[in-house]
mmCIF file of C-alpha atoms in Angstrom:
data_model
loop_
_atom_site.group_PDB
_atom_site.id
_atom_site.type_symbol
_atom_site.label_atom_id
_atom_site.label_comp_id
_atom_site.label_asym_id
_atom_site.label_seq_id
_atom_site.Cartn_x
_atom_site.Cartn_y
_atom_site.Cartn_z
ATOM 1 C CA MET A 1 40.196 3.880 61.042
ATOM 2 C CA SER A 2 40.610 6.536 63.684
ATOM 3 C CA ALA A 3 37.568 8.187 64.519
ATOM 4 C CA THR A 4 39.296 11.287 64.118
ATOM 5 C CA ARG A 5 39.680 10.694 60.381
ATOM 6 C CA LEU A 6 36.191 9.462 60.053
ATOM 7 C CA ILE A 7 34.898 12.908 61.203
ATOM 8 C CA ALA A 8 37.056 15.151 59.328
ATOM 9 C CA SER A 9 36.542 12.764 56.338
ATOM 10 C CA PHE A 10 32.924 13.639 57.133
ATOM 11 C CA ILE A 11 33.072 17.286 57.241
ATOM 12 C CA ALA A 12 35.030 17.486 54.119
ATOM 13 C CA THR A 13 32.707 15.097 51.862
ATOM 14 C CA GLY A 14 29.634 15.428 53.659
ATOM 15 C CA ARG A 15 29.383 11.376 53.773
ATOM 16 C CA LEU A 16 29.784 9.115 56.654
ATOM 17 C CA TYR A 17 30.741 5.482 55.548
ATOM 18 C CA GLY A 18 29.820 6.631 52.191
ATOM 19 C CA VAL A 19 26.095 7.474 53.387
ATOM 20 C CA GLY A 20 25.346 11.183 52.676
ATOM 21 C CA ILE A 21 21.853 13.547 51.830
ATOM 22 C CA GLY A 22 20.039 11.430 49.414
ATOM 23 C CA SER A 23 21.570 7.909 49.935
ATOM 24 C CA THR A 24 18.562 5.252 50.399
ATOM 25 C CA LEU A 25 17.442 3.191 53.478
ATOM 26 C CA ILE A 26 19.119 0.263 52.070
ATOM 27 C CA GLU A 27 22.582 1.899 51.346
ATOM 28 C CA LEU A 28 22.628 3.023 54.891
ATOM 29 C CA GLN A 29 21.622 -0.754 56.279
ATOM 30 C CA GLN A 30 24.685 -1.943 53.830
ATOM 31 C CA ALA A 31 27.044 0.627 55.288
ATOM 32 C CA ILE A 32 26.518 0.573 59.021
ATOM 33 C CA ASP A 33 26.517 -3.038 60.658
ATOM 34 C CA PHE A 34 25.192 -2.075 64.084
ATOM 35 C CA ASN A 35 22.196 -2.060 66.536
ATOM 36 C CA PHE A 36 19.651 0.717 65.990
ATOM 37 C CA VAL A 37 15.824 2.160 66.834
ATOM 38 C CA ASP A 38 14.137 3.455 64.013
ATOM 39 C CA VAL A 39 11.284 6.496 65.286
ATOM 40 C CA VAL A 40 8.961 7.400 62.885
ATOM 41 C CA ASP A 41 6.670 10.206 62.767
ATOM 42 C CA GLU A 42 3.559 10.273 63.031
ATOM 43 C CA ASP A 43 2.713 10.949 59.514
ATOM 44 C CA GLY A 44 4.988 8.267 58.512
ATOM 45 C CA GLU A 45 7.407 10.426 56.230
ATOM 46 C CA SER A 46 10.239 11.232 58.582
ATOM 47 C CA MET A 47 12.473 8.792 60.532
ATOM 48 C CA ARG A 48 15.350 8.771 62.518
ATOM 49 C CA ARG A 49 17.659 5.733 62.852
ATOM 50 C CA ASP A 50 19.641 6.109 66.019
ATOM 51 C CA TYR A 51 22.521 3.891 66.528
ATOM 52 C CA GLY A 52 23.667 5.312 70.065
ATOM 53 C CA PHE A 53 25.804 8.377 69.274
ATOM 54 C CA ILE A 54 24.992 8.134 65.435
ATOM 55 C CA GLU A 55 21.994 9.019 64.150
ATOM 56 C CA PHE A 56 20.838 9.870 60.322
ATOM 57 C CA TYR A 57 17.277 11.180 59.397
ATOM 58 C CA LEU A 58 15.242 10.043 56.317
ATOM 59 C CA ASN A 59 12.144 11.581 54.668
ATOM 60 C CA LEU A 60 9.738 9.051 52.661
ATOM 61 C CA ASP A 61 9.410 9.973 48.794
ATOM 62 C CA GLN A 62 9.249 7.080 46.859
ATOM 63 C CA ASP A 63 11.382 5.339 49.102
ATOM 64 C CA TRP A 64 13.444 6.299 52.431
ATOM 65 C CA ARG A 65 16.072 9.015 51.729
ATOM 66 C CA VAL A 66 18.769 10.215 53.832
ATOM 67 C CA SER A 67 17.954 13.827 54.771
ATOM 68 C CA GLY A 68 20.868 14.840 57.688
ATOM 69 C CA GLY A 69 22.571 13.153 60.206
ATOM 70 C CA SER A 70 24.559 13.840 63.166
ATOM 71 C CA ILE A 71 27.137 12.276 65.491
ATOM 72 C CA GLU A 72 26.693 13.048 69.073
ATOM 73 C CA LEU A 73 30.012 12.606 70.647
ATOM 74 C CA HIS A 74 29.023 14.157 73.723
ATOM 75 C CA ARG A 75 26.812 10.844 74.449
ATOM 76 C CA LEU A 76 30.358 9.047 74.866
ATOM 77 C CA ALA A 77 31.534 11.020 77.668
ATOM 78 C CA ALA A 78 28.969 9.249 79.857
ATOM 79 C CA ARG A 79 28.787 5.753 77.888
ATOM 80 C CA SER A 80 31.787 4.775 76.674
ATOM 81 C CA ASP A 81 30.532 0.952 76.332
ATOM 82 C CA THR A 82 28.795 2.135 73.376
ATOM 83 C CA ALA A 83 32.012 3.436 71.552
ATOM 84 C CA ASP A 84 33.210 -0.245 72.837
ATOM 85 C CA ARG A 85 30.709 -2.069 71.182
ATOM 86 C CA TRP A 86 30.641 0.084 68.073
ATOM 87 C CA ARG A 87 34.771 -0.434 67.892
ATOM 88 C CA ILE A 88 34.145 -3.904 67.968
ATOM 89 C CA ALA A 89 31.779 -4.012 65.175
ATOM 90 C CA MET A 90 32.483 -1.662 62.653
ATOM 91 C CA GLN A 91 36.599 -1.231 63.533
ATOM 92 C CA ASP A 92 36.298 2.597 64.235
ATOM 93 C CA HIS A 93 37.703 3.550 67.564
ATOM 94 C CA PHE A 94 35.901 6.493 68.945
ATOM 95 C CA PRO A 95 37.305 8.424 72.004
ATOM 96 C CA ARG A 96 35.287 9.525 74.923
ATOM 97 C CA TYR A 97 36.608 12.755 74.232
ATOM 98 C CA LEU A 98 37.511 14.697 71.222
ATOM 99 C CA THR A 99 38.802 18.318 71.460
ATOM 100 C CA TRP A 100 38.390 20.614 68.034
ATOM 101 C CA ASP A 101 42.100 20.858 67.987
ATOM 102 C CA GLU A 102 42.645 17.143 67.328
ATOM 103 C CA LEU A 103 39.672 17.652 64.691
ATOM 104 C CA TYR A 104 40.744 20.253 62.809
ATOM 105 C CA ASN A 105 44.276 18.900 62.707
ATOM 106 C CA GLU A 106 43.342 16.373 61.290
ATOM 107 C CA PHE A 107 40.514 17.772 58.495
ATOM 108 C CA VAL A 108 42.961 20.551 57.620
ATOM 109 C CA ASN A 109 45.648 17.798 56.319
ATOM 110 C CA LEU A 110 42.953 16.410 54.248
ATOM 111 C CA PRO A 111 43.168 16.814 50.344
ATOM 112 C CA ASN A 112 40.873 19.612 49.316
ATOM 113 C CA ALA A 113 39.271 20.548 52.812
ATOM 114 C CA PRO A 114 36.368 23.216 52.213
ATOM 115 C CA SER A 115 36.474 26.427 54.132
ATOM 116 C CA LEU A 116 34.656 26.649 57.454
ATOM 117 C CA GLN A 117 32.721 29.214 58.803
ATOM 118 C CA ASN A 118 33.377 29.939 62.307
ATOM 119 C CA ILE A 119 29.877 31.042 64.590
ATOM 120 C CA ASP A 120 29.704 32.244 67.650
ATOM 121 C CA GLN A 121 26.707 30.307 69.231
ATOM 122 C CA GLY A 122 27.408 31.468 72.768
ATOM 123 C CA ASP A 123 27.410 28.358 74.526
ATOM 124 C CA PHE A 124 28.988 26.319 71.492
ATOM 125 C CA GLN A 125 31.064 27.637 68.946
ATOM 126 C CA GLU A 126 30.132 26.407 65.332
ATOM 127 C CA TYR A 127 32.129 25.753 62.778
ATOM 128 C CA ARG A 128 30.284 24.892 59.016
ATOM 129 C CA ALA A 129 31.423 23.814 55.985
ATOM 130 C CA SER A 130 28.845 25.196 53.534
ATOM 131 C CA GLU A 131 29.769 23.109 50.345
ATOM 132 C CA THR A 132 29.171 19.697 52.115
ATOM 133 C CA LYS A 133 26.415 20.958 54.522
ATOM 134 C CA VAL A 134 27.998 19.688 57.788
ATOM 135 C CA SER A 135 28.368 21.455 61.040
ATOM 136 C CA VAL A 136 30.750 20.993 63.915
ATOM 137 C CA LEU A 137 29.600 22.219 67.332
ATOM 138 C CA VAL A 138 31.975 22.805 70.345
ATOM 139 C CA SER A 139 31.976 23.215 73.438
ATOM 140 C CA ASN A 140 32.223 27.191 74.639
ATOM 141 C CA ASP A 141 31.800 26.572 78.080
ATOM 142 C CA HIS A 142 34.532 27.937 80.447
ATOM 143 C CA GLU A 143 34.447 24.572 82.628
ATOM 144 C CA GLU A 144 37.190 22.371 83.012
ATOM 145 C CA ARG A 145 36.410 18.619 81.487
ATOM 146 C CA ASP A 146 35.209 16.022 84.251
ATOM 147 C CA GLU A 147 32.734 13.823 83.649
ATOM 148 C CA TRP A 148 31.075 15.951 81.117
ATOM 149 C CA LEU A 149 32.874 17.389 78.290
ATOM 150 C CA GLY A 150 34.873 20.316 78.904
ATOM 151 C CA HIS A 151 35.837 23.928 76.821
ATOM 152 C CA GLY A 152 37.276 23.132 73.577
ATOM 153 C CA ASP A 153 35.847 19.562 73.135
ATOM 154 C CA VAL A 154 33.347 18.423 70.442
ATOM 155 C CA TRP A 155 29.591 17.930 70.842
ATOM 156 C CA SER A 156 28.149 16.866 67.597
ATOM 157 C CA VAL A 157 28.982 16.830 64.065
ATOM 158 C CA SER A 158 26.128 17.228 62.118
ATOM 159 C CA LEU A 159 24.851 16.917 58.626
ATOM 160 C CA GLY A 160 21.783 18.861 56.811
#
């Protein structure tokens, strides 16, 4: 699947690989088969599962439950090898750069795509789907793209 379609679906549904707020750690493990690092807080009540450019946040109740997550696309501009490994393991091709225009064009063609609120955050433009609790941060920087993101490139997509 193209990452653009996957991300557009994430915005529209609040679920990435079927994982969303309330999913269990077991469901997360079944959905994503890729190397990760778990970082547990001092109290042992919250954890971040880091896959390199994709992260999920979990809280401990009776078991670990997803409370949020993010796709940190800006990390791929400097580390395209991570995207290459992800493509082999998960069969999804994440580009080194993704413009908001490309993502938005895919998003608006989804059935029942929720409305987006546009919020100016200074260096970033935020597009938030309140229904699904997903936000997209887009670079508002007026720099041209080089080895780093430029104006109009998607920085991250976050759930929570």
